[in-house]
Coordinates of C-alpha atoms in Angstrom, one line a residue:
Chain A
M1 CA -56.5 32.3 -126.1
L2 CA -58.9 34.2 -123.9
A3 CA -57.7 35.6 -120.6
V4 CA -58.8 37.9 -117.8
R5 CA -56.9 41.1 -117.0
L6 CA -57.6 43.2 -114.0
A7 CA -56.8 46.9 -114.3
E8 CA -58.2 50.1 -112.8
G9 CA -60.8 48.3 -110.8
R10 CA -62.3 46.5 -113.8
V11 CA -62.4 43.0 -115.2
H12 CA -61.3 42.8 -118.8
V13 CA -61.7 39.6 -120.9
E14 CA -59.3 39.8 -123.8
P15 CA -57.5 37.8 -126.4
A16 CA -53.9 37.0 -125.1
R17 CA -50.9 35.1 -126.3
R18 CA -50.7 31.5 -125.0
P19 CA -47.9 31.6 -122.4
R20 CA -44.5 30.2 -123.3
R21 CA -43.3 27.4 -121.2
P22 CA -39.9 28.0 -119.5
K23 CA -37.5 25.1 -118.8
N24 CA -38.8 22.7 -116.1
H25 CA -42.3 24.2 -116.4
A26 CA -45.4 22.6 -117.7
L27 CA -48.0 24.1 -120.0
V28 CA -51.4 23.4 -118.5
R29 CA -54.8 23.7 -120.2
V30 CA -57.1 25.0 -117.6
T31 CA -60.4 23.1 -117.3
L32 CA -61.9 24.8 -114.3
A33 CA -60.9 27.7 -112.0
G34 CA -62.3 29.2 -108.9
I35 CA -62.7 32.9 -107.7
C36 CA -61.3 33.5 -104.3
N37 CA -61.7 36.5 -102.0
T38 CA -58.1 37.4 -102.8
D39 CA -59.1 37.8 -106.4
L40 CA -61.8 40.3 -105.4
E41 CA -59.2 42.2 -103.3
L42 CA -56.8 42.2 -106.3
L43 CA -59.7 43.8 -108.3
R44 CA -59.9 46.5 -105.7
G45 CA -56.2 47.2 -106.1
Y46 CA -54.8 45.2 -103.1
Y47 CA -51.0 44.9 -103.7
G48 CA -51.4 47.4 -106.5
F49 CA -52.2 44.5 -108.7
V50 CA -52.6 44.8 -112.5
G51 CA -52.6 41.6 -114.6
R52 CA -54.0 38.1 -114.9
P53 CA -55.5 36.7 -111.6
G54 CA -56.5 33.2 -110.7
H55 CA -54.8 30.7 -108.4
E56 CA -57.4 28.0 -107.9
F57 CA -57.5 25.7 -110.9
V58 CA -57.7 22.2 -112.3
G59 CA -56.1 21.5 -115.7
V60 CA -54.5 19.0 -118.0
V61 CA -50.8 19.1 -118.8
E62 CA -50.2 19.6 -122.5
E63 CA -46.5 20.1 -122.6
A64 CA -43.7 19.4 -120.1
D65 CA -40.0 18.4 -119.9
S66 CA -40.9 15.1 -118.2
P67 CA -43.1 13.1 -120.6
S68 CA -44.8 11.4 -117.7
W69 CA -46.8 14.6 -116.9
I70 CA -48.3 14.9 -120.4
G71 CA -52.0 14.3 -120.4
R72 CA -52.4 14.2 -116.7
R73 CA -55.1 16.0 -114.8
V74 CA -53.4 18.3 -112.2
V75 CA -53.7 20.9 -109.6
G76 CA -50.7 23.1 -108.7
E77 CA -49.0 24.8 -105.7
I78 CA -49.2 28.5 -106.3
N79 CA -45.8 29.7 -105.0
L80 CA -43.0 29.5 -107.5
A81 CA -39.9 29.2 -105.3
C82 CA -36.2 29.6 -106.4
G83 CA -35.3 26.2 -104.9
N84 CA -31.8 27.4 -104.0
C85 CA -32.1 29.6 -100.9
A86 CA -32.0 28.8 -97.2
T87 CA -35.8 29.1 -96.9
C88 CA -36.3 26.7 -99.8
A89 CA -33.8 24.3 -98.3
Q90 CA -36.0 24.1 -95.2
G91 CA -38.9 23.0 -97.3
L92 CA -40.6 26.4 -97.0
G93 CA -40.6 27.4 -100.7
R94 CA -44.0 29.0 -99.9
H95 CA -41.9 31.7 -98.1
C96 CA -39.0 31.9 -100.6
P97 CA -38.0 35.6 -100.6
T98 CA -37.8 35.8 -104.4
R99 CA -40.9 33.7 -105.1
T100 CA -43.5 34.6 -107.6
V101 CA -47.1 33.6 -107.0
L102 CA -49.6 32.3 -109.6
G103 CA -52.1 34.9 -110.3
I104 CA -51.0 37.1 -107.4
V105 CA -47.3 38.1 -107.7
K106 CA -45.6 38.4 -111.1
H107 CA -46.8 35.1 -112.6
P108 CA -49.9 35.1 -114.9
G109 CA -52.8 33.3 -113.3
A110 CA -55.4 30.7 -114.0
F111 CA -58.2 32.8 -115.4
A112 CA -57.2 32.0 -119.0
E113 CA -57.2 29.0 -121.3
W114 CA -53.6 28.1 -120.5
L115 CA -51.1 28.7 -117.7
T116 CA -47.5 27.6 -116.9
L117 CA -46.2 26.3 -113.6
P118 CA -42.9 24.5 -112.6
E119 CA -43.4 20.8 -112.8
V120 CA -42.4 20.5 -109.1
N121 CA -45.5 22.5 -108.3
L122 CA -47.9 20.0 -109.9
L123 CA -49.9 17.2 -108.2
P124 CA -51.9 14.6 -110.1
V125 CA -55.6 14.6 -109.2
P126 CA -56.9 11.2 -108.1
A127 CA -59.4 9.8 -110.6
T128 CA -62.1 9.6 -107.9
L129 CA -62.2 13.4 -107.6
T130 CA -64.3 15.5 -110.0
D131 CA -62.9 18.8 -111.3
E132 CA -65.5 20.6 -109.2
E133 CA -64.0 19.0 -106.1
A134 CA -60.3 19.3 -107.0
V135 CA -60.6 23.0 -107.8
F136 CA -61.0 23.5 -104.0
C137 CA -57.5 22.1 -103.4
E138 CA -55.9 25.5 -102.9
P139 CA -58.4 26.9 -100.3
V140 CA -58.6 23.5 -98.5
A141 CA -54.8 23.6 -98.4
A142 CA -55.0 27.1 -96.8
A143 CA -57.3 25.6 -94.2
C144 CA -55.0 22.6 -93.6
E145 CA -52.1 25.0 -93.1
I146 CA -53.6 25.7 -89.6
Q147 CA -53.0 22.1 -88.7
E148 CA -49.4 22.2 -90.1
Q149 CA -48.7 25.2 -87.9
L150 CA -50.7 24.3 -84.7
G151 CA -51.2 20.6 -84.9
K152 CA -54.5 18.7 -85.3
L153 CA -56.1 20.5 -82.3
K154 CA -57.7 17.2 -81.3
G155 CA -60.2 17.7 -78.5
E156 CA -59.5 21.5 -78.4
R157 CA -62.3 24.0 -78.3
V158 CA -62.0 26.0 -81.5
A159 CA -63.9 29.1 -82.6
V160 CA -64.0 30.0 -86.3
L161 CA -65.1 33.5 -87.0
G162 CA -66.6 34.1 -90.4
D163 CA -68.9 31.8 -92.5
G164 CA -67.4 32.8 -95.8
K165 CA -65.7 30.3 -98.1
L166 CA -62.5 30.1 -96.1
G167 CA -64.3 30.0 -92.7
L168 CA -66.5 27.2 -93.8
L169 CA -63.6 25.1 -95.1
I170 CA -61.5 25.8 -91.9
A171 CA -64.4 24.8 -89.7
Q172 CA -64.8 21.5 -91.7
V173 CA -61.1 20.7 -91.8
L174 CA -60.5 21.3 -88.1
Q175 CA -63.7 19.4 -87.1
V176 CA -62.7 16.4 -89.2
G177 CA -59.2 16.7 -87.5
G178 CA -60.8 16.1 -84.2
A179 CA -61.3 19.6 -82.8
Q180 CA -64.6 20.8 -81.2
V181 CA -65.4 23.5 -83.7
H182 CA -67.8 26.4 -83.1
L183 CA -68.6 28.5 -86.2
F184 CA -69.6 32.1 -85.8
G185 CA -71.3 33.6 -88.8
R186 CA -74.4 35.4 -90.1
H187 CA -75.7 33.1 -92.7
P188 CA -77.7 30.0 -91.4
E189 CA -77.7 28.4 -94.8
K190 CA -73.9 28.6 -95.0
I191 CA -73.4 27.4 -91.5
A192 CA -75.7 24.4 -92.3
I193 CA -73.0 23.0 -94.5
A194 CA -70.5 22.7 -91.6
E195 CA -73.2 21.7 -89.2
R196 CA -73.8 18.4 -91.0
L197 CA -70.2 17.5 -89.9
G198 CA -70.9 18.2 -86.3
V199 CA -69.6 21.8 -86.2
Q200 CA -71.6 23.7 -83.6
I201 CA -73.2 27.1 -84.2
A202 CA -71.6 29.9 -82.2
G203 CA -71.1 29.2 -78.5
T204 CA -70.1 30.9 -75.2
G205 CA -67.1 30.9 -73.0
L206 CA -63.4 31.1 -73.9
F207 CA -61.8 29.1 -76.7
D208 CA -58.4 27.4 -76.8
V209 CA -57.9 28.5 -80.4
T210 CA -59.8 31.1 -82.4
V211 CA -59.5 31.5 -86.2
D212 CA -60.3 34.9 -87.6
A213 CA -61.6 34.4 -91.1
T214 CA -64.0 37.3 -91.1
G215 CA -62.0 39.3 -93.6
S216 CA -62.8 42.4 -91.6
A217 CA -60.5 44.7 -89.5
S218 CA -62.6 44.2 -86.4
G219 CA -62.4 40.4 -86.5
L220 CA -59.1 40.2 -84.7
A221 CA -60.2 42.1 -81.6
Q222 CA -63.3 39.9 -81.4
A223 CA -61.1 36.8 -81.7
V224 CA -58.8 38.0 -78.9
S225 CA -61.8 38.7 -76.7
I226 CA -63.0 35.1 -76.8
T227 CA -59.7 33.3 -76.5
R228 CA -58.5 31.9 -73.2
P229 CA -55.2 33.0 -71.5
R230 CA -52.2 31.3 -73.3
G231 CA -54.6 30.5 -76.1
R232 CA -53.9 31.0 -79.8
V233 CA -55.6 33.2 -82.4
V234 CA -55.0 32.3 -86.1
M235 CA -55.1 35.2 -88.5
K236 CA -56.5 34.1 -91.8
S237 CA -58.0 37.4 -92.9
T238 CA -55.8 39.5 -95.2
V239 CA -57.2 42.9 -94.6
A240 CA -55.9 45.7 -96.7
E241 CA -56.3 48.4 -94.1
R242 CA -54.1 48.8 -91.0
V243 CA -55.5 47.0 -88.0
Q244 CA -55.9 49.0 -84.8
L245 CA -55.6 46.7 -81.8
D246 CA -55.4 47.1 -78.1
M247 CA -52.4 44.8 -77.4
A248 CA -52.9 44.9 -73.6
P249 CA -55.2 41.8 -73.4
V250 CA -52.9 39.9 -75.8
I251 CA -49.9 40.6 -73.6
V252 CA -51.6 40.2 -70.2
N253 CA -53.3 36.9 -71.3
E254 CA -50.2 35.8 -73.1
I255 CA -52.1 35.1 -76.3
S256 CA -50.4 34.2 -79.5
L257 CA -51.5 35.8 -82.8
I258 CA -50.4 33.5 -85.6
G259 CA -50.4 34.6 -89.2
S260 CA -51.4 31.8 -91.6
R261 CA -51.5 31.7 -95.3
C262 CA -51.0 29.1 -98.1
G263 CA -50.8 25.4 -97.3
R264 CA -49.4 22.2 -98.9
F265 CA -51.6 20.6 -101.5
A266 CA -50.9 17.0 -100.7
P267 CA -52.8 16.8 -97.4
A268 CA -55.6 18.8 -99.0
L269 CA -55.9 16.4 -101.9
R270 CA -56.0 13.5 -99.5
L271 CA -58.7 15.1 -97.5
L272 CA -60.8 15.9 -100.6
A273 CA -60.4 12.3 -101.8
S274 CA -61.5 11.0 -98.4
R275 CA -64.8 12.9 -99.0
K276 CA -64.9 13.8 -95.3
I277 CA -65.5 17.4 -96.1
D278 CA -68.3 18.9 -98.2
V279 CA -67.1 21.3 -100.9
R280 CA -69.8 20.7 -103.5
S281 CA -72.4 22.4 -101.4
M282 CA -70.2 25.5 -101.5
I283 CA -70.5 26.0 -105.2
S284 CA -72.8 29.0 -105.7
D285 CA -72.5 29.6 -109.5
R286 CA -70.6 28.8 -112.6
Y287 CA -69.7 31.0 -115.6
P288 CA -67.8 30.7 -118.8
L289 CA -64.5 32.5 -118.8
A290 CA -65.9 35.0 -121.4
A291 CA -68.4 36.1 -118.7
A292 CA -65.7 36.6 -116.1
A293 CA -66.9 40.2 -115.3
Q294 CA -70.3 38.9 -114.3
A295 CA -68.7 36.1 -112.4
F296 CA -66.6 38.5 -110.3
E297 CA -69.8 40.6 -109.7
R298 CA -71.6 37.4 -108.6
A299 CA -68.7 36.4 -106.3
A300 CA -68.8 39.8 -104.6
Q301 CA -72.5 39.5 -103.7
R302 CA -73.3 39.0 -100.0
G303 CA -74.0 35.4 -99.2
C304 CA -72.3 34.1 -102.3
L305 CA -69.8 31.2 -101.9
K306 CA -67.7 29.7 -104.6
V307 CA -68.0 30.9 -108.2
L308 CA -66.3 28.8 -110.8
L309 CA -65.0 29.8 -114.2
T310 CA -64.9 27.4 -117.2
P311 CA -62.5 28.4 -120.0
Chain B
M1 CA -46.1 52.8 -41.2
L2 CA -45.0 54.9 -44.2
A3 CA -46.5 54.0 -47.7
V4 CA -46.6 55.4 -51.2
R5 CA -49.9 56.2 -52.8
L6 CA -50.3 57.2 -56.4
A7 CA -53.3 59.4 -57.2
E8 CA -54.0 62.1 -59.9
G9 CA -50.6 61.6 -61.5
R10 CA -48.7 62.3 -58.2
V11 CA -46.6 60.3 -55.8
H12 CA -47.7 60.7 -52.2
V13 CA -45.8 59.4 -49.2
E14 CA -48.1 59.1 -46.3
P15 CA -48.6 57.4 -43.0
A16 CA -50.8 54.3 -43.4
R17 CA -52.1 51.4 -41.3
R18 CA -50.0 48.3 -41.3
P19 CA -51.8 45.8 -43.4
R20 CA -53.8 43.1 -41.6
R21 CA -52.8 39.6 -42.5
P22 CA -55.6 37.4 -43.9
K23 CA -55.7 33.6 -43.3
N24 CA -52.9 31.8 -45.1
H25 CA -51.1 35.1 -45.7
A26 CA -47.8 36.2 -44.4
L27 CA -47.0 39.7 -43.1
V28 CA -43.7 40.7 -44.7
R29 CA -41.4 43.6 -43.6
V30 CA -40.1 45.0 -46.8
T31 CA -36.3 45.5 -46.8
L32 CA -35.8 46.6 -50.4
A33 CA -38.1 47.4 -53.3
G34 CA -37.5 48.3 -57.0
I35 CA -39.3 50.7 -59.3
C36 CA -40.4 49.1 -62.6
N37 CA -41.7 50.8 -65.8
T38 CA -45.1 49.5 -64.9
D39 CA -45.0 51.6 -61.8
L40 CA -44.2 54.7 -64.0
E41 CA -47.2 53.7 -66.2
L42 CA -49.5 53.3 -63.1
L43 CA -48.4 56.9 -62.1
R44 CA -49.6 58.0 -65.5
G45 CA -52.9 56.4 -64.9
Y46 CA -52.5 53.2 -66.8
Y47 CA -55.3 50.8 -65.7
G48 CA -56.9 53.8 -64.0
F49 CA -54.7 53.0 -61.1
V50 CA -55.1 54.7 -57.7
G51 CA -53.4 53.2 -54.7
R52 CA -50.2 51.6 -53.4
P53 CA -47.8 50.4 -56.1
G54 CA -44.7 48.2 -55.9
H55 CA -44.3 44.6 -57.0
E56 CA -40.5 44.1 -56.9
F57 CA -39.4 43.5 -53.3
V58 CA -37.3 41.6 -50.8
G59 CA -38.5 41.3 -47.2
V60 CA -38.5 39.3 -44.0
V61 CA -41.6 37.4 -42.9
E62 CA -42.8 38.7 -39.5
E63 CA -46.1 36.8 -39.2
A64 CA -47.5 33.7 -40.9
D65 CA -49.7 30.7 -40.3
S66 CA -46.8 28.3 -40.9
P67 CA -44.2 29.0 -38.2
S68 CA -41.4 27.8 -40.5
W69 CA -41.7 31.1 -42.5
I70 CA -41.2 33.4 -39.6
G71 CA -37.9 35.3 -39.8
R72 CA -37.1 34.1 -43.4
R73 CA -35.9 36.4 -46.1
V74 CA -38.3 36.1 -49.0
V75 CA -39.4 37.3 -52.4
G76 CA -42.9 36.7 -53.6
E77 CA -44.9 35.9 -56.8
I78 CA -47.1 38.9 -57.5
N79 CA -50.3 37.2 -58.8
L80 CA -52.7 36.2 -56.0
A81 CA -54.7 33.4 -57.5
C82 CA -57.9 31.8 -56.3
G83 CA -56.4 28.3 -56.3
N84 CA -59.7 26.7 -57.2
C85 CA -60.5 27.4 -60.8
A86 CA -59.6 25.5 -64.0
T87 CA -56.8 27.9 -64.8
C88 CA -55.3 27.5 -61.4
A89 CA -55.6 23.7 -61.7
Q90 CA -53.4 23.9 -64.8
G91 CA -50.7 25.6 -62.7
L92 CA -51.4 28.9 -64.4
G93 CA -52.4 30.9 -61.4
R94 CA -50.8 33.9 -63.1
H95 CA -53.8 33.9 -65.4
C96 CA -56.5 33.1 -62.8
P97 CA -59.5 35.2 -63.9
T98 CA -60.2 36.5 -60.4
R99 CA -56.6 37.1 -59.4
T100 CA -55.4 40.2 -57.7
V101 CA -51.9 41.5 -58.4
L102 CA -49.5 42.9 -55.8
G103 CA -49.2 46.6 -56.3
I104 CA -51.1 46.5 -59.6
V105 CA -54.6 45.1 -59.3
K106 CA -56.5 45.4 -56.0
H107 CA -53.7 44.3 -53.6
P108 CA -51.6 47.0 -51.8
G109 CA -48.0 46.9 -53.1
A110 CA -44.5 46.8 -51.8
F111 CA -43.7 50.5 -51.6
A112 CA -44.4 50.5 -47.9
E113 CA -42.9 49.2 -44.7
W114 CA -45.0 46.1 -44.7
L115 CA -47.0 44.0 -47.2
T116 CA -49.1 40.8 -47.1
L117 CA -49.0 37.9 -49.5
P118 CA -50.3 34.4 -49.5
E119 CA -47.7 32.0 -48.1
V120 CA -47.9 29.9 -51.3
N121 CA -46.6 33.0 -53.1
L122 CA -43.4 33.2 -51.1
L123 CA -39.9 31.8 -52.0
P124 CA -37.0 31.9 -49.6
V125 CA -34.0 33.8 -50.9
P126 CA -30.7 31.8 -51.0
A127 CA -28.2 33.1 -48.4
T128 CA -25.7 33.7 -51.2
L129 CA -27.8 36.4 -52.8
T130 CA -27.8 40.0 -51.5
D131 CA -31.1 42.0 -51.3
E132 CA -29.8 44.1 -54.2
E133 CA -29.7 41.0 -56.4
A134 CA -32.8 39.3 -55.1
V135 CA -34.9 42.4 -55.7
F136 CA -34.5 41.7 -59.4
C137 CA -36.3 38.4 -59.1
E138 CA -39.6 39.6 -60.6
P139 CA -38.2 41.3 -63.7
V140 CA -35.8 38.3 -64.2
A141 CA -38.8 36.0 -64.0
A142 CA -40.6 38.1 -66.6
A143 CA -37.5 37.6 -68.9
C144 CA -37.4 33.9 -68.1
E145 CA -41.1 33.6 -69.1
I146 CA -40.0 33.9 -72.7
Q147 CA -38.1 30.6 -72.2
E148 CA -41.1 29.0 -70.6
Q149 CA -43.3 29.9 -73.6
L150 CA -40.8 29.5 -76.5
G151 CA -38.1 27.1 -75.1
K152 CA -34.5 28.0 -74.5
L153 CA -33.9 29.2 -78.1
K154 CA -30.5 27.4 -78.1
G155 CA -28.6 28.4 -81.2
E156 CA -31.4 30.6 -82.5
R157 CA -30.7 34.1 -83.8
V158 CA -32.6 36.4 -81.4
A159 CA -33.1 40.2 -81.6
V160 CA -34.0 42.1 -78.5
L161 CA -35.4 45.6 -79.2
G162 CA -34.9 48.1 -76.4
D163 CA -32.1 48.5 -74.0
G164 CA -34.2 49.5 -71.0
K165 CA -34.3 47.4 -67.8
L166 CA -36.4 44.6 -69.2
G167 CA -34.6 44.5 -72.6
L168 CA -31.2 44.2 -70.9
L169 CA -32.5 41.4 -68.6
I170 CA -34.1 39.6 -71.5
A171 CA -30.9 39.8 -73.6
Q172 CA -28.8 38.4 -70.8
V173 CA -31.3 35.6 -69.9
L174 CA -31.6 34.4 -73.5
Q175 CA -27.9 34.7 -74.2
V176 CA -27.1 32.6 -71.1
G177 CA -29.8 30.1 -72.3
G178 CA -27.8 29.6 -75.5
A179 CA -29.4 31.9 -78.0
Q180 CA -27.3 34.2 -80.2
V181 CA -28.7 37.5 -79.0
H182 CA -28.5 40.8 -80.8
L183 CA -29.5 43.8 -78.7
F184 CA -30.9 46.9 -80.4
G185 CA -30.8 50.1 -78.3
R186 CA -29.7 53.7 -78.1
H187 CA -27.5 53.7 -75.0
P188 CA -23.9 52.2 -75.4
E189 CA -23.3 52.3 -71.7
K190 CA -26.4 50.1 -71.1
I191 CA -25.7 47.7 -73.9
A192 CA -22.2 47.3 -72.5
I193 CA -23.7 45.4 -69.5
A194 CA -25.1 42.7 -71.9
E195 CA -22.1 42.8 -74.2
R196 CA -19.9 41.4 -71.4
L197 CA -22.0 38.2 -71.6
G198 CA -21.4 37.9 -75.4
V199 CA -24.6 39.7 -76.5
Q200 CA -24.0 41.4 -79.9
I201 CA -24.8 44.9 -80.6
A202 CA -27.5 45.3 -83.3
G203 CA -27.1 43.3 -86.4
T204 CA -28.5 42.8 -89.9
G205 CA -30.6 40.1 -91.6
L206 CA -33.7 38.4 -90.4
F207 CA -34.1 36.9 -86.9
D208 CA -35.7 33.7 -85.8
V209 CA -37.1 35.4 -82.7
T210 CA -37.5 39.1 -82.0
V211 CA -38.5 40.5 -78.6
D212 CA -40.1 43.9 -78.5
A213 CA -39.1 45.5 -75.2
T214 CA -39.1 49.0 -76.6
G215 CA -42.1 50.1 -74.6
S216 CA -43.2 52.1 -77.6
A217 CA -46.1 51.7 -80.0
S218 CA -43.8 51.5 -83.0
G219 CA -41.6 48.7 -81.6
L220 CA -43.9 46.0 -82.8
A221 CA -43.9 46.9 -86.5
Q222 CA -40.1 47.2 -86.3
A223 CA -39.9 43.7 -84.7
V224 CA -42.1 42.2 -87.5
S225 CA -39.9 43.8 -90.2
I226 CA -36.7 42.0 -89.0
T227 CA -38.3 38.6 -88.3
R228 CA -38.0 35.7 -90.7
P229 CA -41.0 33.9 -92.3
R230 CA -42.5 31.5 -89.7
G231 CA -40.5 33.4 -87.0
R232 CA -41.8 34.6 -83.7
V233 CA -42.2 38.0 -82.2
V234 CA -42.5 38.3 -78.4
M235 CA -44.5 41.2 -77.2
K236 CA -43.0 42.4 -73.8
S237 CA -44.1 46.0 -74.1
T238 CA -47.3 47.0 -72.4
V239 CA -48.2 50.1 -74.4
A240 CA -51.2 52.0 -73.1
E241 CA -52.2 53.3 -76.5
R242 CA -53.8 51.2 -79.3
V243 CA -51.3 49.8 -81.7
Q244 CA -51.7 50.4 -85.4
L245 CA -50.2 47.5 -87.3
D246 CA -50.2 46.4 -90.9
M247 CA -51.0 42.7 -90.4
A248 CA -50.3 41.8 -94.1
P249 CA -46.6 40.9 -93.5
V250 CA -47.5 39.0 -90.3
I251 CA -50.0 36.9 -92.3
V252 CA -48.0 36.5 -95.5
N253 CA -44.8 35.5 -93.6
E254 CA -46.8 33.5 -91.1
I255 CA -45.2 35.2 -88.1
S256 CA -46.5 34.6 -84.6
L257 CA -46.9 37.5 -82.3
I258 CA -46.7 36.2 -78.7
G259 CA -47.9 38.1 -75.7
S260 CA -45.6 37.6 -72.7
R261 CA -46.0 38.8 -69.1
C262 CA -45.0 37.6 -65.7
G263 CA -42.9 34.5 -65.1
R264 CA -42.3 32.0 -62.4
F265 CA -39.9 33.0 -59.6
A266 CA -38.1 29.7 -59.0
P267 CA -36.1 29.6 -62.3
A268 CA -35.3 33.3 -61.9
L269 CA -33.9 32.8 -58.4
R270 CA -31.8 29.9 -59.6
L271 CA -30.4 32.0 -62.4
L272 CA -29.7 34.9 -60.0
A273 CA -27.9 32.5 -57.6
S274 CA -25.8 31.2 -60.5
R275 CA -24.5 34.7 -61.0
K276 CA -24.5 34.1 -64.8
I277 CA -26.3 37.4 -65.4
D278 CA -25.3 40.8 -64.1
V279 CA -28.0 42.8 -62.3
R280 CA -25.8 44.8 -60.0
S281 CA -24.6 47.0 -62.9
M282 CA -28.2 47.8 -63.6
I283 CA -28.8 49.7 -60.3
S284 CA -28.8 53.4 -61.1
D285 CA -29.9 54.9 -57.8
R286 CA -31.3 54.2 -54.4
Y287 CA -33.6 56.3 -52.2
P288 CA -35.3 56.0 -48.9
L289 CA -39.1 55.3 -49.1
A290 CA -39.8 58.8 -47.7
A291 CA -38.2 60.2 -50.9
A292 CA -40.3 58.0 -53.2
A293 CA -41.4 61.1 -55.2
Q294 CA -37.8 61.9 -56.2
A295 CA -37.1 58.2 -56.8
F296 CA -40.0 58.1 -59.3
E297 CA -38.7 61.2 -61.0
R298 CA -35.2 59.7 -61.2
A299 CA -36.6 56.4 -62.6
A300 CA -38.4 58.3 -65.4
Q301 CA -35.2 60.0 -66.5
R302 CA -33.8 59.0 -69.9
G303 CA -31.0 56.5 -69.5
C304 CA -31.9 55.5 -65.9
L305 CA -32.0 51.8 -65.1
K306 CA -33.2 50.4 -61.8
V307 CA -34.0 52.7 -58.9
L308 CA -34.3 51.0 -55.5
L309 CA -36.4 52.1 -52.5
T310 CA -35.4 51.3 -48.9
P311 CA -38.3 51.5 -46.4

């Protein structure tokens, strides 16, 4: 099969062996995959990554231990948990200390014709959803994670900093959840996507909750500066460099800085199926897997939103 | 009267005018005051402070609008709130944007023979408490603030980093509240004070909640490193310098960093009156107000706990 390999800052597309399915795993034929900012960071050497990236995908199960999965269209949770430790027992497999992560930590990713995942990680895609919608399940889940951690934020005044892919999804998800969302960004054409849902553009005053999705080291200080005393700042930017922050305003104003990462897929699939958020407008481009190098270049361009890969 | 003035990194003890009591304020004759680490930082120029410090005190009301206060022994909340804004309406006068703060922000402090405070800030001291105990009300309230923000932490595994004054009080308050507290410090004789209450010394593994009371810029990274996924880190150290922090583990492990500052006095007074925590063992020395310069020197010595000033 054809697969992408990142090494030494370059995107290689190479023939590779079809992955072998361990016990309790399914073999999934990838039908569509999405490039995430994390993939661009992996290319830059974040985490010292070398290998096959890709964690946003839709596919069809070709082999599995449970016959009921065969032939089903699926998405899949990206954290492969041990299932036996205290963290897993709390339902927090996403934080299992010995986990691997599809396309990120020691488990070959979705930028290939086939991948394997434990059957417990799979979720069937509702028939009403197209592949182009379902492929957003992972980033929508990451946006929904904020609601799992902080609640729906109904009626709360929320600022989202950053109008990249994740910022746009977060703004939409929280607005649909009932928050009064203000989106701070630099690209009117991107913000317009969220505006149609009632998201407001920028805004003044202090916010109850501020989400930093800028992807920049300076985003956090800006987030703190517009958050009210006892308010909450959600950190959604994984920035490779160390962050320099004056903690005095955080302490004096008793602000909480809350790290937030992956989310559960089930609520994200339900939200996508409800069609209350607009992900189709966020597709900027589409490439065959063989042109993955160009796809990565395109995805890194200023103003570009989601770039899809078709094996 | 005699009063302390900090300026240019030095402690001056000088004659000063007795403060004039504004409307709704009480004039309090200070009977005992305590030196806090914040006072040492003010001396070093933190906040660009010049003026009269002191925010831990016990005193007797000599003048007030309400006759019922006259002659009463009191402690007093240190934040002077406007009482009219939205923040004050929520009962969060401690965060009022136009507040002044006794001995810290634009309100002359307690290292003097008299001070003024709004009557609403005063709390009568129960007769069973000595001045030497009641003078700890402000730092005990700062420790209790963690419980107001995070709950009692009953049964939770809590690490407290730092065996200074605040760390010792926090360890005691949380242990009495039902948490399983582990205190990390460098001074066995200090830790012994908390050990008598069942606090454990150091410990391994990850903690549900970690409190950084080290007062050092490196404390926060250490706190993050010993906190479990989805755990909480309470930031109690006001460090003047900027903190450099790798946010990746905070985000990946979805840890919350929670700023925590002043607390309400009422629960602190109740806790002191219950005698469940030991503050008397924390008194290292006592000086007359006239010897405030020596008292500040003594308080800054390694291993020193609370130094008291008697006007």
